[in-house]
Structures are given as C-alpha cells and as structure tokens.
Coordinates of C-alpha atoms in Angstrom, one line a residue:
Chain A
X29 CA 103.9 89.8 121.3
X30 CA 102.3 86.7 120.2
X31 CA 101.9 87.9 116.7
X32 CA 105.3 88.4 116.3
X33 CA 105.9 84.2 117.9
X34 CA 103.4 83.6 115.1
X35 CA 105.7 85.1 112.5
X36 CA 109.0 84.7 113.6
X37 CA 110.4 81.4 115.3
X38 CA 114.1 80.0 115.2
X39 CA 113.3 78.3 111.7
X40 CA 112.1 81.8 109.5
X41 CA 115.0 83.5 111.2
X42 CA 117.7 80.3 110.1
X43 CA 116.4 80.6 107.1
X44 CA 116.9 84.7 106.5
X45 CA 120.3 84.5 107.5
X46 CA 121.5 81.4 106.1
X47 CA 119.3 81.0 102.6
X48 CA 120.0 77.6 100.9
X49 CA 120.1 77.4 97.5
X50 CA 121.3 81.0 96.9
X51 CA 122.9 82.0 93.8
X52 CA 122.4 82.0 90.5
X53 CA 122.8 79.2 87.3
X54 CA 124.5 79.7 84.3
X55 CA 122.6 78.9 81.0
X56 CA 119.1 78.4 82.8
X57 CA 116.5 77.6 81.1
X58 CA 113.8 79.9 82.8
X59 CA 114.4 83.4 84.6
X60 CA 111.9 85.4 86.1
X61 CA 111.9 88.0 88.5
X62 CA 109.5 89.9 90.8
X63 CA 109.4 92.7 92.7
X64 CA 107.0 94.0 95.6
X65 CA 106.5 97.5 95.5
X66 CA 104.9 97.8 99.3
X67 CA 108.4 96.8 100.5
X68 CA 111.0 96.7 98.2
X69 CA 111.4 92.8 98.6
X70 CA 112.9 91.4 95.1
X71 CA 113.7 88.0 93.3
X72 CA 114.7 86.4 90.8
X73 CA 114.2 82.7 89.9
X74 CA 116.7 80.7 87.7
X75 CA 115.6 77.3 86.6
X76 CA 117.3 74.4 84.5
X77 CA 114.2 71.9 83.5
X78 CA 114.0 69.4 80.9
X79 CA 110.7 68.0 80.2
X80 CA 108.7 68.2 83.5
X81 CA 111.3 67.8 85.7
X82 CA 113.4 70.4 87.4
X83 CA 117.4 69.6 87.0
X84 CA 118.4 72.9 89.3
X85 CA 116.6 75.7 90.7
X86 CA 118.4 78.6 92.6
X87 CA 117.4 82.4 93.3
X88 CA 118.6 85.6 95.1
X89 CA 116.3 87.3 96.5
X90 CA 117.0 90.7 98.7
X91 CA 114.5 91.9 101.3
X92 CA 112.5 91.4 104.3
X93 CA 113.1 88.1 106.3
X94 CA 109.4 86.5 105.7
X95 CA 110.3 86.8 101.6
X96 CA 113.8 85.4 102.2
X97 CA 112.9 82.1 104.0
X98 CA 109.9 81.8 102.3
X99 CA 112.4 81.4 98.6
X100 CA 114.9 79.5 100.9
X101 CA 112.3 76.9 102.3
X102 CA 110.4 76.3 98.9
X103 CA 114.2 75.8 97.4
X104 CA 115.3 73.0 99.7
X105 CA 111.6 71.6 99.1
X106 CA 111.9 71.7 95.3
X107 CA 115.4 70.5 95.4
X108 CA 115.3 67.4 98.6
X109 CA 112.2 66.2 96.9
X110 CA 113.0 66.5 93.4
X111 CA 110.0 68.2 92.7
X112 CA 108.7 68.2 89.1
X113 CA 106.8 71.2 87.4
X114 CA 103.6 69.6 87.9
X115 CA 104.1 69.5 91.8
X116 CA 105.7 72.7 92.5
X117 CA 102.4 74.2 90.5
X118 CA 100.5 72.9 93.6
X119 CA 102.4 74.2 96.2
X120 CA 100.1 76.4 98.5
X121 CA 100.6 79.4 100.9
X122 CA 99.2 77.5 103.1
X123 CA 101.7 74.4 102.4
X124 CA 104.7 77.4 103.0
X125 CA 103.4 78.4 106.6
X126 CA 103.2 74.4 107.1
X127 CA 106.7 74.2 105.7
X128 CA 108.2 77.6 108.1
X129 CA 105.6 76.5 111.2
X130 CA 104.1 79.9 111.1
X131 CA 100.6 81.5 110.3
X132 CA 101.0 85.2 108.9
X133 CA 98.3 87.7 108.2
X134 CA 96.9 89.2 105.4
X135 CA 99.3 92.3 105.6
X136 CA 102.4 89.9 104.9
X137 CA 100.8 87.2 102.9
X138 CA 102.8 89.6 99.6
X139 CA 105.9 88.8 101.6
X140 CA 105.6 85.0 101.9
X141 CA 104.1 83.8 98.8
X142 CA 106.2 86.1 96.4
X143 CA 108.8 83.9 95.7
X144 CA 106.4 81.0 95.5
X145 CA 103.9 83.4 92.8
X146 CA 107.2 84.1 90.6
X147 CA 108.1 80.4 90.4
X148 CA 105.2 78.9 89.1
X149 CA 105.2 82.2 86.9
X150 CA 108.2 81.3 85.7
X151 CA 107.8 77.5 84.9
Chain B
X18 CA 96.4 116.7 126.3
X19 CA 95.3 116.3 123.3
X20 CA 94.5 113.0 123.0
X21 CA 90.8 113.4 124.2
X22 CA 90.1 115.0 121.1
X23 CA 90.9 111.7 118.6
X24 CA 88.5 109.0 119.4
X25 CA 90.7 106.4 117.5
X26 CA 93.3 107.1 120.0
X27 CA 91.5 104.9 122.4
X28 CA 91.2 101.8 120.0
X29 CA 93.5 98.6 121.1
X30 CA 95.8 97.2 118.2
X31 CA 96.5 93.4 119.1
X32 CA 95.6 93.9 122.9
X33 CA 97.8 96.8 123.4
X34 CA 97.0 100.6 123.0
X35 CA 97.3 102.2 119.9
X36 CA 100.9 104.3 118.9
X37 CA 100.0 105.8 115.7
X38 CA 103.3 107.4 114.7
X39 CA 102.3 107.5 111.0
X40 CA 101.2 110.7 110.4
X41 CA 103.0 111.5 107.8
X42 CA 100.6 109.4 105.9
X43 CA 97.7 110.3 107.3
X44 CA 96.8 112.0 110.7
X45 CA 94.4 110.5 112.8
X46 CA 90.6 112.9 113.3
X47 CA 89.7 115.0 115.8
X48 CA 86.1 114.6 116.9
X49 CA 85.4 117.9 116.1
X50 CA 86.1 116.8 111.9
X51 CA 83.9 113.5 112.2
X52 CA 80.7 115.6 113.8
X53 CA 81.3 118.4 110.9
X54 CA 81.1 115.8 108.6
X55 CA 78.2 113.7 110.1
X56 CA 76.5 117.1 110.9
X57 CA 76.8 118.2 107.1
X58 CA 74.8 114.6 106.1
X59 CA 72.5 115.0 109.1
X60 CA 71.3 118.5 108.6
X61 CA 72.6 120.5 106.0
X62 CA 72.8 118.2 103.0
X63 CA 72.8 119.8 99.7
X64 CA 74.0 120.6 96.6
X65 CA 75.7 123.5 96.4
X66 CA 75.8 126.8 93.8
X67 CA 72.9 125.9 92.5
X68 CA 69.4 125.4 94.5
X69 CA 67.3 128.3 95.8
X70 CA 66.1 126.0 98.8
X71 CA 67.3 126.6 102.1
X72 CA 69.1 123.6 102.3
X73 CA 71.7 124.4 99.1
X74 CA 72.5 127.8 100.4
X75 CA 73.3 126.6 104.0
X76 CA 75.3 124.1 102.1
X77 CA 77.0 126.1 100.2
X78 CA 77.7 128.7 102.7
X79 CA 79.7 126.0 104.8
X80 CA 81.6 125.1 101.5
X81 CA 82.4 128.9 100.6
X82 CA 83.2 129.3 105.0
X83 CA 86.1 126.5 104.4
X84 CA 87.3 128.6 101.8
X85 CA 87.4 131.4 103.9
X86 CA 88.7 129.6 106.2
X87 CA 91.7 127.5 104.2
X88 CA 92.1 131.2 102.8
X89 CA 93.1 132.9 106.0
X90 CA 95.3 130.0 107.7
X91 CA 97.8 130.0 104.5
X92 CA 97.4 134.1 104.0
X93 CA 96.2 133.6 100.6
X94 CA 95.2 137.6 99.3
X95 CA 91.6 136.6 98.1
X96 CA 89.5 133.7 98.0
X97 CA 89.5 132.8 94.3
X98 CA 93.0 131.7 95.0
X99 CA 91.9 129.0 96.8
X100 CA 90.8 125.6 94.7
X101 CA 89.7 122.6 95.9
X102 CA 90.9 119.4 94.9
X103 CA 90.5 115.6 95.3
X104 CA 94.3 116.1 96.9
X105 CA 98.0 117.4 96.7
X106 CA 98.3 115.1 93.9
X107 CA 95.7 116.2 91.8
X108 CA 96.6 119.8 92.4
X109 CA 100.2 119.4 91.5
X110 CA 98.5 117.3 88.2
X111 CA 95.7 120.6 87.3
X112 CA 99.2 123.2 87.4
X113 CA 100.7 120.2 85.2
X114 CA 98.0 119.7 82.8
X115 CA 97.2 123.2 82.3
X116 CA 100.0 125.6 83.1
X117 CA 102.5 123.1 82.1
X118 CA 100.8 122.3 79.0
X119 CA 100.4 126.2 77.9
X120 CA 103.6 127.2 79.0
X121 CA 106.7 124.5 79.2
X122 CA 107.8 123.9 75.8
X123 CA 110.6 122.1 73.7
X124 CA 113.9 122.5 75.7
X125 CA 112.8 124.1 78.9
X126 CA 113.8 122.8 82.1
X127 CA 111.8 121.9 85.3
X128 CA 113.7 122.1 88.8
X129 CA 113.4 119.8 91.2
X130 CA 115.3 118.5 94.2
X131 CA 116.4 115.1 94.5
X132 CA 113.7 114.5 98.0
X133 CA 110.4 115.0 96.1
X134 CA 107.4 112.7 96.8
X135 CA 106.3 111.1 93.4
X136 CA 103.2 113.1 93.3
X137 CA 105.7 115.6 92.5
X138 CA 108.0 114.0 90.1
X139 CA 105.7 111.7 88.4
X140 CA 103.7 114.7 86.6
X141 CA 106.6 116.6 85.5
X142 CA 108.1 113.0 84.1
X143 CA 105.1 113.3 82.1
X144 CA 104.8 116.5 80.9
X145 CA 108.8 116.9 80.0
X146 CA 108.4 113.9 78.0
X147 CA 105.5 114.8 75.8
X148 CA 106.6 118.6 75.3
X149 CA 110.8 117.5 75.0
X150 CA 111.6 119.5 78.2
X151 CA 114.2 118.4 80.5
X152 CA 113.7 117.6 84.3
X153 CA 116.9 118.8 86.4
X154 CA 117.0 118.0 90.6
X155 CA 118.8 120.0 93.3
X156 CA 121.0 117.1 95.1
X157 CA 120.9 116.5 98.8
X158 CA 124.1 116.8 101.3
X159 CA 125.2 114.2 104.0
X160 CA 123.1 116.0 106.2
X161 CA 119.4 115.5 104.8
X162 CA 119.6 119.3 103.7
X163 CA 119.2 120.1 99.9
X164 CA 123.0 121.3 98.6
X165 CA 122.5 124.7 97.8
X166 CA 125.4 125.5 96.1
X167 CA 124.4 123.7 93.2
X168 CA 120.7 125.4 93.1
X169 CA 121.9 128.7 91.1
X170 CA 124.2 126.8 89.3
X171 CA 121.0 124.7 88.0
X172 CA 118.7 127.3 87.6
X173 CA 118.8 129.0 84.1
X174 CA 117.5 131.0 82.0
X175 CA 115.7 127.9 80.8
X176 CA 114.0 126.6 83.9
X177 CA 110.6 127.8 83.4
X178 CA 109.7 126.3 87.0
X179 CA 111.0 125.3 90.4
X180 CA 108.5 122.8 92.0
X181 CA 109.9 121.6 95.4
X182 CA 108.9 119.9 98.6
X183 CA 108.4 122.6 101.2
X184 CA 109.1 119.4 104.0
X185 CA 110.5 116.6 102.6
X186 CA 108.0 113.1 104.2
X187 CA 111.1 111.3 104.1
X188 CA 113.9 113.4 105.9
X189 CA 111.4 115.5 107.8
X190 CA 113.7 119.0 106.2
X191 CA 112.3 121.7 106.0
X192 CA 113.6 123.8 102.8
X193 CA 114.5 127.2 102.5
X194 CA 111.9 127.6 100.4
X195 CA 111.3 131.2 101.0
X196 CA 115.0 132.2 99.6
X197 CA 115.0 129.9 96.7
X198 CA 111.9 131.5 95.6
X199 CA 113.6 134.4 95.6
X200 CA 116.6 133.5 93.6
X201 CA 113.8 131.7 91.3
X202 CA 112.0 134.8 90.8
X203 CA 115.1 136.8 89.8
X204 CA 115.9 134.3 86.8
X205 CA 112.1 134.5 85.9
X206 CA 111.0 131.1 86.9
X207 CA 107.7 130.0 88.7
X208 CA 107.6 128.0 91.7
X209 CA 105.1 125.7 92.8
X210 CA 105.5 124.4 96.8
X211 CA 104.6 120.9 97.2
X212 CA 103.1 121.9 101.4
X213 CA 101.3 118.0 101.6
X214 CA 104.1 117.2 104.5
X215 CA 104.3 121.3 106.1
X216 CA 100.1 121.7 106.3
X217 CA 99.6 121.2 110.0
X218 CA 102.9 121.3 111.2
X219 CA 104.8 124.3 110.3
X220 CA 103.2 127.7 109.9
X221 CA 102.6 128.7 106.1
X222 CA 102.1 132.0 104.7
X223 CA 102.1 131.7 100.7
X224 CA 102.1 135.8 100.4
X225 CA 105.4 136.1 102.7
X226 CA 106.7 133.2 101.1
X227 CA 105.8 134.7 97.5
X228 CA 104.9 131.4 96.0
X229 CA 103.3 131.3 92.6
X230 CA 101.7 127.6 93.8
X231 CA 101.4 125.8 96.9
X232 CA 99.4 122.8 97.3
X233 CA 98.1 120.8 100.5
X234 CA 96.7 117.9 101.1
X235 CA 93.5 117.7 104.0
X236 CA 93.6 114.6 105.2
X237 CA 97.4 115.0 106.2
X238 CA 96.6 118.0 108.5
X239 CA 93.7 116.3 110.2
X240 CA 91.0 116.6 107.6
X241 CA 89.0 113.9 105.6
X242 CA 90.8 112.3 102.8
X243 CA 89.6 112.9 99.2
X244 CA 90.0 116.9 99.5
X245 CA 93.4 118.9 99.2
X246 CA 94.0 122.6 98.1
X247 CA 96.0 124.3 95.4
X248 CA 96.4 128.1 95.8
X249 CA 97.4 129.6 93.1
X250 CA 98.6 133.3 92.6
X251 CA 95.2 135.4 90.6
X252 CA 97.3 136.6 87.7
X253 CA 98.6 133.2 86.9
X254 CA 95.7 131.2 88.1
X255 CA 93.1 134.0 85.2
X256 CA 95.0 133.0 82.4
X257 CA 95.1 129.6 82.7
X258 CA 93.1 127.2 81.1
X259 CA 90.8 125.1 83.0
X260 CA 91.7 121.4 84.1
X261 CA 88.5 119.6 84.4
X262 CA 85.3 120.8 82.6
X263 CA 81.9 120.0 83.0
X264 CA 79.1 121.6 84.9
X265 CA 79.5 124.5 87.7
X266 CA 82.9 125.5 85.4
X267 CA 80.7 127.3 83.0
X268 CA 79.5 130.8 82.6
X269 CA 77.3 130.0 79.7
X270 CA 77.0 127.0 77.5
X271 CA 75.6 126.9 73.7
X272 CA 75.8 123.8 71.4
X273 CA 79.0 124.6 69.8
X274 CA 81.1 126.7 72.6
X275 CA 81.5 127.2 76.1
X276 CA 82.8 130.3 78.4
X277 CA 83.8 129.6 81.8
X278 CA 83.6 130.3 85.4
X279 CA 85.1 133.1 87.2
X280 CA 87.9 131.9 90.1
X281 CA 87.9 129.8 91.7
X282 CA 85.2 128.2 90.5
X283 CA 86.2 127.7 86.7
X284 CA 88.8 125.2 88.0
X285 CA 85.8 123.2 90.2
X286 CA 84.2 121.1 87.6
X287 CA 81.6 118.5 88.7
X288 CA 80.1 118.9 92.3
X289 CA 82.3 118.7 94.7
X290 CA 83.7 117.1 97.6
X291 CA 81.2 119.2 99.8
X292 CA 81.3 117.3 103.2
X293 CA 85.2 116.7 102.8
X294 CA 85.7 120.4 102.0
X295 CA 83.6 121.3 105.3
X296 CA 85.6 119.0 107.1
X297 CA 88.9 120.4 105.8
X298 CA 87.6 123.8 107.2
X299 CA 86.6 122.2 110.8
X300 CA 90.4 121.2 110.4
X301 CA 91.5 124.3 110.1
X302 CA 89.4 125.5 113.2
X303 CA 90.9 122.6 115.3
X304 CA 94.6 123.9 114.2
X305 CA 93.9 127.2 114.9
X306 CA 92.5 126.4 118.3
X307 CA 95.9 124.5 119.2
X308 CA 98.0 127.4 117.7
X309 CA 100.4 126.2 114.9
X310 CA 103.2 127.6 116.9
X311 CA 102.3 125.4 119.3
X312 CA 102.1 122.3 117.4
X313 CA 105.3 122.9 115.5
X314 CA 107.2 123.2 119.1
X315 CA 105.7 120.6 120.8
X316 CA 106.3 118.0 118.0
X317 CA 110.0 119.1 117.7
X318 CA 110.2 118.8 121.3
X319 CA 109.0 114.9 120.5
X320 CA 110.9 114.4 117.4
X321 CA 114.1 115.9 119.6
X322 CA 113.6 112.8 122.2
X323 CA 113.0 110.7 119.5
X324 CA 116.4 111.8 117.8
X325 CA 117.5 111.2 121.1
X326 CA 116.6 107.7 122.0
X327 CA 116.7 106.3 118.4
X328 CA 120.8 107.3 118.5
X329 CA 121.1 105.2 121.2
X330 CA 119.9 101.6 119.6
X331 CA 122.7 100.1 118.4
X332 CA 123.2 99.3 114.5
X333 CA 120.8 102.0 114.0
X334 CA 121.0 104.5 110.9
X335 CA 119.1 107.6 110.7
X336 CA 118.2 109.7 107.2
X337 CA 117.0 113.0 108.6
X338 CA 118.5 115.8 110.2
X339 CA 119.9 115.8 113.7
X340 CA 120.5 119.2 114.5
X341 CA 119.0 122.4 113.9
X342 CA 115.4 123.6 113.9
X343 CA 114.9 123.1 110.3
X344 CA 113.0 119.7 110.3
X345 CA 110.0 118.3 111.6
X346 CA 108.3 115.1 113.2
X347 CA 109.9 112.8 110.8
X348 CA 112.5 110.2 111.1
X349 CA 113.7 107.3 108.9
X350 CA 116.3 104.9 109.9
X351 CA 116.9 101.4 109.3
X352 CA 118.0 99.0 112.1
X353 CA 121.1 96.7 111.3
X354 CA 119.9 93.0 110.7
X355 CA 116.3 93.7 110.7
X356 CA 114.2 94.6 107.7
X357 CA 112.4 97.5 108.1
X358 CA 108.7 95.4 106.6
X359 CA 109.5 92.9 109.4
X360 CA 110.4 95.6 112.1
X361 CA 106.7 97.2 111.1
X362 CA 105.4 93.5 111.5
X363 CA 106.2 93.1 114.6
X364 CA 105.9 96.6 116.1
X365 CA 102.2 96.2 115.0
X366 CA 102.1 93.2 117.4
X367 CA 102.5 95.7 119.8
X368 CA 100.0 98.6 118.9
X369 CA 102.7 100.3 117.3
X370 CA 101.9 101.8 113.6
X371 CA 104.8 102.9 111.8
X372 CA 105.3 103.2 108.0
X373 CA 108.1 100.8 106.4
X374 CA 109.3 101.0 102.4
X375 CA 110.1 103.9 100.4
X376 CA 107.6 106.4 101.3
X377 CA 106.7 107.3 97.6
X378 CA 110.2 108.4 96.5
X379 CA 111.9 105.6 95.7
X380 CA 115.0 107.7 93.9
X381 CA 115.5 109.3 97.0
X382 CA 116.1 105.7 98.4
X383 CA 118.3 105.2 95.8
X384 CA 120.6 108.0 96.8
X385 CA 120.5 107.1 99.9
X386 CA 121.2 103.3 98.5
X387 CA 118.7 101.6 100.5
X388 CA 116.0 99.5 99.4
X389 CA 113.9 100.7 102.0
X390 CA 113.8 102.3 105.5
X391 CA 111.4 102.4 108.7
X392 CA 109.4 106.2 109.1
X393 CA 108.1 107.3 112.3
X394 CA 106.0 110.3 111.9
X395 CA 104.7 112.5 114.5
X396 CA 101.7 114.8 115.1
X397 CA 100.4 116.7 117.9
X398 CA 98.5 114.2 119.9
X399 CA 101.9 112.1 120.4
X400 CA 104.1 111.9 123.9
X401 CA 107.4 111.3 125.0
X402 CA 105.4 107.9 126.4
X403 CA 104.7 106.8 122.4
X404 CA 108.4 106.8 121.9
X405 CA 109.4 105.3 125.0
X406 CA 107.1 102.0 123.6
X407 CA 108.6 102.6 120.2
X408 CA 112.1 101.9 121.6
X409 CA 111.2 99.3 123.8
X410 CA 109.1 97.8 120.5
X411 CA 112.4 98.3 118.3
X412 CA 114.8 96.4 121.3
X413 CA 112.0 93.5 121.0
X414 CA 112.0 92.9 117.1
X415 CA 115.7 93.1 117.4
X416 CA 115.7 90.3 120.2
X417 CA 113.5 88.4 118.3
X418 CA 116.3 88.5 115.2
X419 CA 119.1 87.8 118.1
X420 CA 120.8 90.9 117.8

C-alpha cells in the first residue's frame, strides 16, 4: 500500500481528472505527438513560439492517470511561469515528481516523463 | 496443492505474497523444469548429433526424449513432425517464410479471425504484401465468440490458408477449431492453429483435430522461454523448403550445392536450444503428472469465481465470455475511472501481478474500442484465495481514485 501513497496522492489524481491546459491551438507553430506502446498512453503537443519564447502551449493527451497529470502539471508550469524554450529544455523527471510530490519507479518512469520527452522533442 | 512445486511462488512482491495471475504471458516453473535444466549443465552437457563421446549421446538422447515426449502429449503420428523452435512466433514465421513463400501467390487470400495475437497477423501482413495476396478476418460477436456465420461466407476458393488462434490470450475463447478445419479442408485450404494460449490448459490432439500446423510456445505451458514447437503434418512438412540453413540441416555439403536433412531435423539449423528443449520435455512430464483434464477443470472452476466476483465491482466491464465451457483462465475488463496501467501499478503494491495494455493485438482493442484493458490470467497453481486479494486489490486502487 505505500507504493501506491508514493504514486497517487490528491494532487496526481486532481490533475487526471481535471487537466489544465487541455485542448488544442489553431495555427500552432509546433505539433508533435507520442505514443507509448506498453500502455496505450498518447499525446500530442501544440505550441505557438516566437523566438525563444513560448506564446501558448496546450495538449490532449488520453491514457493512464500518471501520463495525464504529468502533461497537466508541466502545462500550468510552462504557462504560470512563462517558460521559454531554453527553460522547458531543462526541465527534469526528477523536477516532475517535485512538481506532483511523488517518487515513481522505474516501471512507470515511460508514463511520467512522456509528455515532458515529446515537448522538448517538439520545440 | 500445487503450489509447493513453484519455488517463485514463495517470493514477497513489496512486503506482501506474490499473486501471479499473469500466466498468459508466461507461467511461473515448477522445480522439477529448473533441476532438468540445471541437471542438463551439471552432468550431461553436450552437443548434440554430432560427438561419439558419451557425453553428446546422453545429450542428445534427452533432446530426441523431449521430442518424444512433446510428440505424445499433442498426438502427433511420428516424431519428424515435431520441430523445435526459438517459439510460437518463430514457428508461425518458418510456415510463413517457407510454405507461404512456395505456395501463397498473387491474389490468394489468408483467413484470419479478428482475435489473433500479432505473432499471428504480423507474418501474414508481410507475406500478403510482398506476394499481392489479400488478408481477410473472421469478425467476433458481442459475446467474445468468433461469428461463424460469416466464416464460410469468407472462405473461398481463394483462401489458400486459415491460420487461427486455437484460445484467444485476450478473451480467453476457445474456438471451434476442430469444425472450421473441417469446413477449411472441404474448400481445399490449409490450416495452421496458433496453440501458444491452449498448450497447458486445454487438452490438444493435432490428429483428431486434423490440423495441417499447430504451433506452441514452452515457456507459456511451464517450460523455459527461448523454445516453442511447430508440428507440422509429414506430407506438407517433406516438401517444403527449409527455413534456416546452416550446419546439422544438411545431408551432404560440396562447394557449390547442398542436400538437406531428413525431418525433423532439415528444419533445425544451428545447434539448438538443447537445455530449453529438455526442459520443455520435463514440462511435459509435470503436465502429465497433474492430468490436463485436471488442470483445465480446476482453472475454469477459478476463472468461474473470478467471473463471479469481477461482475460484482461496480463500473466494471468484462471482454471475455461469461457462460459456457468454451473459454479458459482469461479475463480482461477495464474498471470505470481507473486506467488499467495505473490499476496494474498499484495492484503490484500489493503482490499482485497482472498484465495491463493490449496484450499484443492491438486491432482487437480496436474493435472492442478500447485503448487498453487489465488481463488476469490463470494457471494451475492459482486459488479462490488469489482472487479474493485481486478484488480486495481492485476495491483499493478504486478508493484511491475516489470511486
């Protein structure tokens, strides 16, 4: 049971069922998308930048709830602190558990830093 | 009672004891497996085919015994129908890459049914692609069951072979693959069983069934991984061409040309997986000491309670069967409002090892239009006490997500 409390608190679970930032933008400027195989978790990332800086940044993303909040946390981060390219590029998984206040293992580590991996793919 | 005989089956998973309900994957060993194997390194090491020593003909004897002994538990009519592969895979890949390649030409069609595993679907993709043939599937009905009013309709005289799924990993169905071969026969088509989910479970006789190819895989019945089997019929399997070649294939070898092997060993290139192939036979001797009647009763017995109890979670959905004695020990479902990857999560907090995504047949999912679903999978050393910690495991996760 306290594996799961290290995965899952009120925050993750807020995040899966109520993901900020969710949607999509017309005439981006980047797209990308990303699937993991091992569990069917999918995104895609829409981005408007100019220069280094990002203007909008939104996403859908369908799968399990790790993947979800994961996209949903990063999202508020890039938007609330007007993160530029440069920044986001430096973003951690490590800086994502900080962010949920979780530590996952190595079997979900795919399912939290997937969003993150096609984002800096992306930009 | 017959846990004793795993040893893993006493291991802790995160502080709790160890639920493995996913066999259809792979089954856990009995010790009797893990001592062949060690035994075969300890004492017995050798090539095989090949030495004069002492030690190469004990080896080989133990390889040709699992033969003998693979050969009797599916009713196989002589031992050269019985090849050793790497896997099912690679022996739905050798019928591919030879048979298919000699005998599937522009315009054919290739039968399938809409529950296959991609180890058969992926081949055929292939081979229909490069020879301009045309892959056709047999669709499933509400219930899990392949709709077989549509099965003559799709077999014609084109459809040079049926390859199907004698249990499907997904739906646990088993097919009525005995009649279709049958009705596949009469319109002058081979078939080719895909057994990887029905070896160990289910009883299998390929000469009653009248299958032209049916293909297990060992470590799914309680063998070592790396070794599976494709029996072939000896007419079909004489004029084929081999897969692999290389040495222990060959009768005779001169610079320019080569002539090869008798059965089964022309189809055997390379040495083989010796100690894998000797575990495979210790396999067969463990499943033939529990009775395969016995196994196939006492896991439905389980999968019935499981049916059972599962139905009762609320927001539950189950893809498999409910009723009837055609199915086995596997059940997928998804839970409403909890992802089946972070159900698995969190049932692993609790010992509990189920399998979670789309089981290798990812168009199956898409019929079913789901992204993915949970599997619980059962095999002989599970209890009615696994499933009662499974249902207590699934009521936790779905506290944990408030519902």
């Amino acid at each position: 049971m306290h594996k799961a409390s290290l995965e899952y608190n009120e925050l993750v679970l807020d995040h899966y069922r109520n993901p900020r930032n969710f949607g999509t933008i017309e005439r981006p400027t980047h797209i990308g998308s990303e699937l993991n195989p091992l569990c069917g978790d999918e995104i895609t990332v829409y981005f408007k930048v100019r220069g280094s800086k990002i203007e909008n940044f939104k996403y859908e993303a369908r799968g399990c709830a790790l993947s979800v909040a994961a996209a949903s946390i990063l999202s508020e981060r890039i938007m609330n602190y007007e993160l530029g390219i440069r920044e986001v590029q430096k973003i951690t998984k490590a800086d994502i558990e900080k962010m949920l206040g979780i530590k996952v293992g190595k079997a979900r580590e795919g399912c939290l830093t997937l969003s993150l991996n096609t984002i800096k793919k992306t930009i | 009672m017959f846990e004793k005989d795993f040893p893993i089956l006493k291991r802790r998973i995160n502080g709790r004891r160890l639920v493995y309900l996913d066999n259809a994957s792979t089954t856990q060993k009995p010790r009797a497996v893990i001592e062949a194997i060690s035994d075969f390194y300890q004492n017995h090491n050798a090539n095989i085919h090949r030495g004069i020593h002492t030690l190469s003909q004990e080896a080989t004897q133990m390889y040709e015994g699992a033969r003998d002994k693979v050969k009797k538990f599916i009713n196989a009519k002589h031992r050269g129908e019985i090849i050793f592969t790497s896997g099912a895979t690679e022996a739905i890949n050798l019928v591919a890459w030879t048979w298919g390649h000699e005998n599937i030409h522009r315009g054919d069609e290739i039968l399938l049914t809409e529950m296959e595993h991609h180890s058969n679907l992926v081949p055929w993709q292939i081979l229909a692609k490069k020879k301009g043939a045309r892959l056709k599937f047999i669709p499933i009905d509400q219930t899990g069951r392949l709709d077989l009013k549509f099965f003559s309709q799709l077999l014609t005289p084109k459809t040079k072979l049926l390859s199907l799924t004698h249990v499907s990993n997904v739906l646990g169905t088993i097919n009525p693959v005995e009649k279709m071969i049958r009705v596949a026969h009469k319109k002058g088509a081979l078939v080719l069983i895909d057994g990887a989910q029905a070896g160990g479970h289910i009883p299998i006789d390929v000469q009653k069934l009248g299958a032209d190819f049916y293909v297990l895989s060992g470590h799914k019945m309680y063998g070592p991984t790396g070794v599976g089997v494709l029996y072939g019929r000896k007419e079909i399997l004489e004029n084929m061409p081999p897969y692999q070649s290389g040495g222990h294939m060959i009768k005779s070898v001169d610079w320019q040309n080569s002539t090869w092997n008798g059965l089964p060993w022309k189809f055997e290139a390379g040495t083989a997986a010796i100690a894998e192939v000797i575990g495979l036979g210790a396999a067969v001797d463990s499943l033939n000491s529990y009775g395969i009647e016995r196994i196939w009763n006492t896991e439905y017995r389980i999968s019935e309670y499981a049916l059972r109890k599962l139905c009762k979670i609320p927001g539950i959905e189950i893809y498999a069967p409910r009723i009837g004695k055609d199915r086995i020990g596997v059940i997928s479902f998804n839970v409403k409002g909890v992802p089946p990857h972070d159900l698995a999560s969190i049932l692993d907090g609790q010992g509990i090892a189920i399998r979670t995504g789309h089981h290798c047949a990812m168009p199956l999912h898409q019929r079913l239009e789901v992204e993915s679903s949970a599997r619980v999978s059962l095999a002989i050393y599970n209890t009615k006490v696994d499933i009662d910690v499974l249902i207590k495991g699934i009521e936790h996760a779905q506290s944990i997500f408030g519902i």
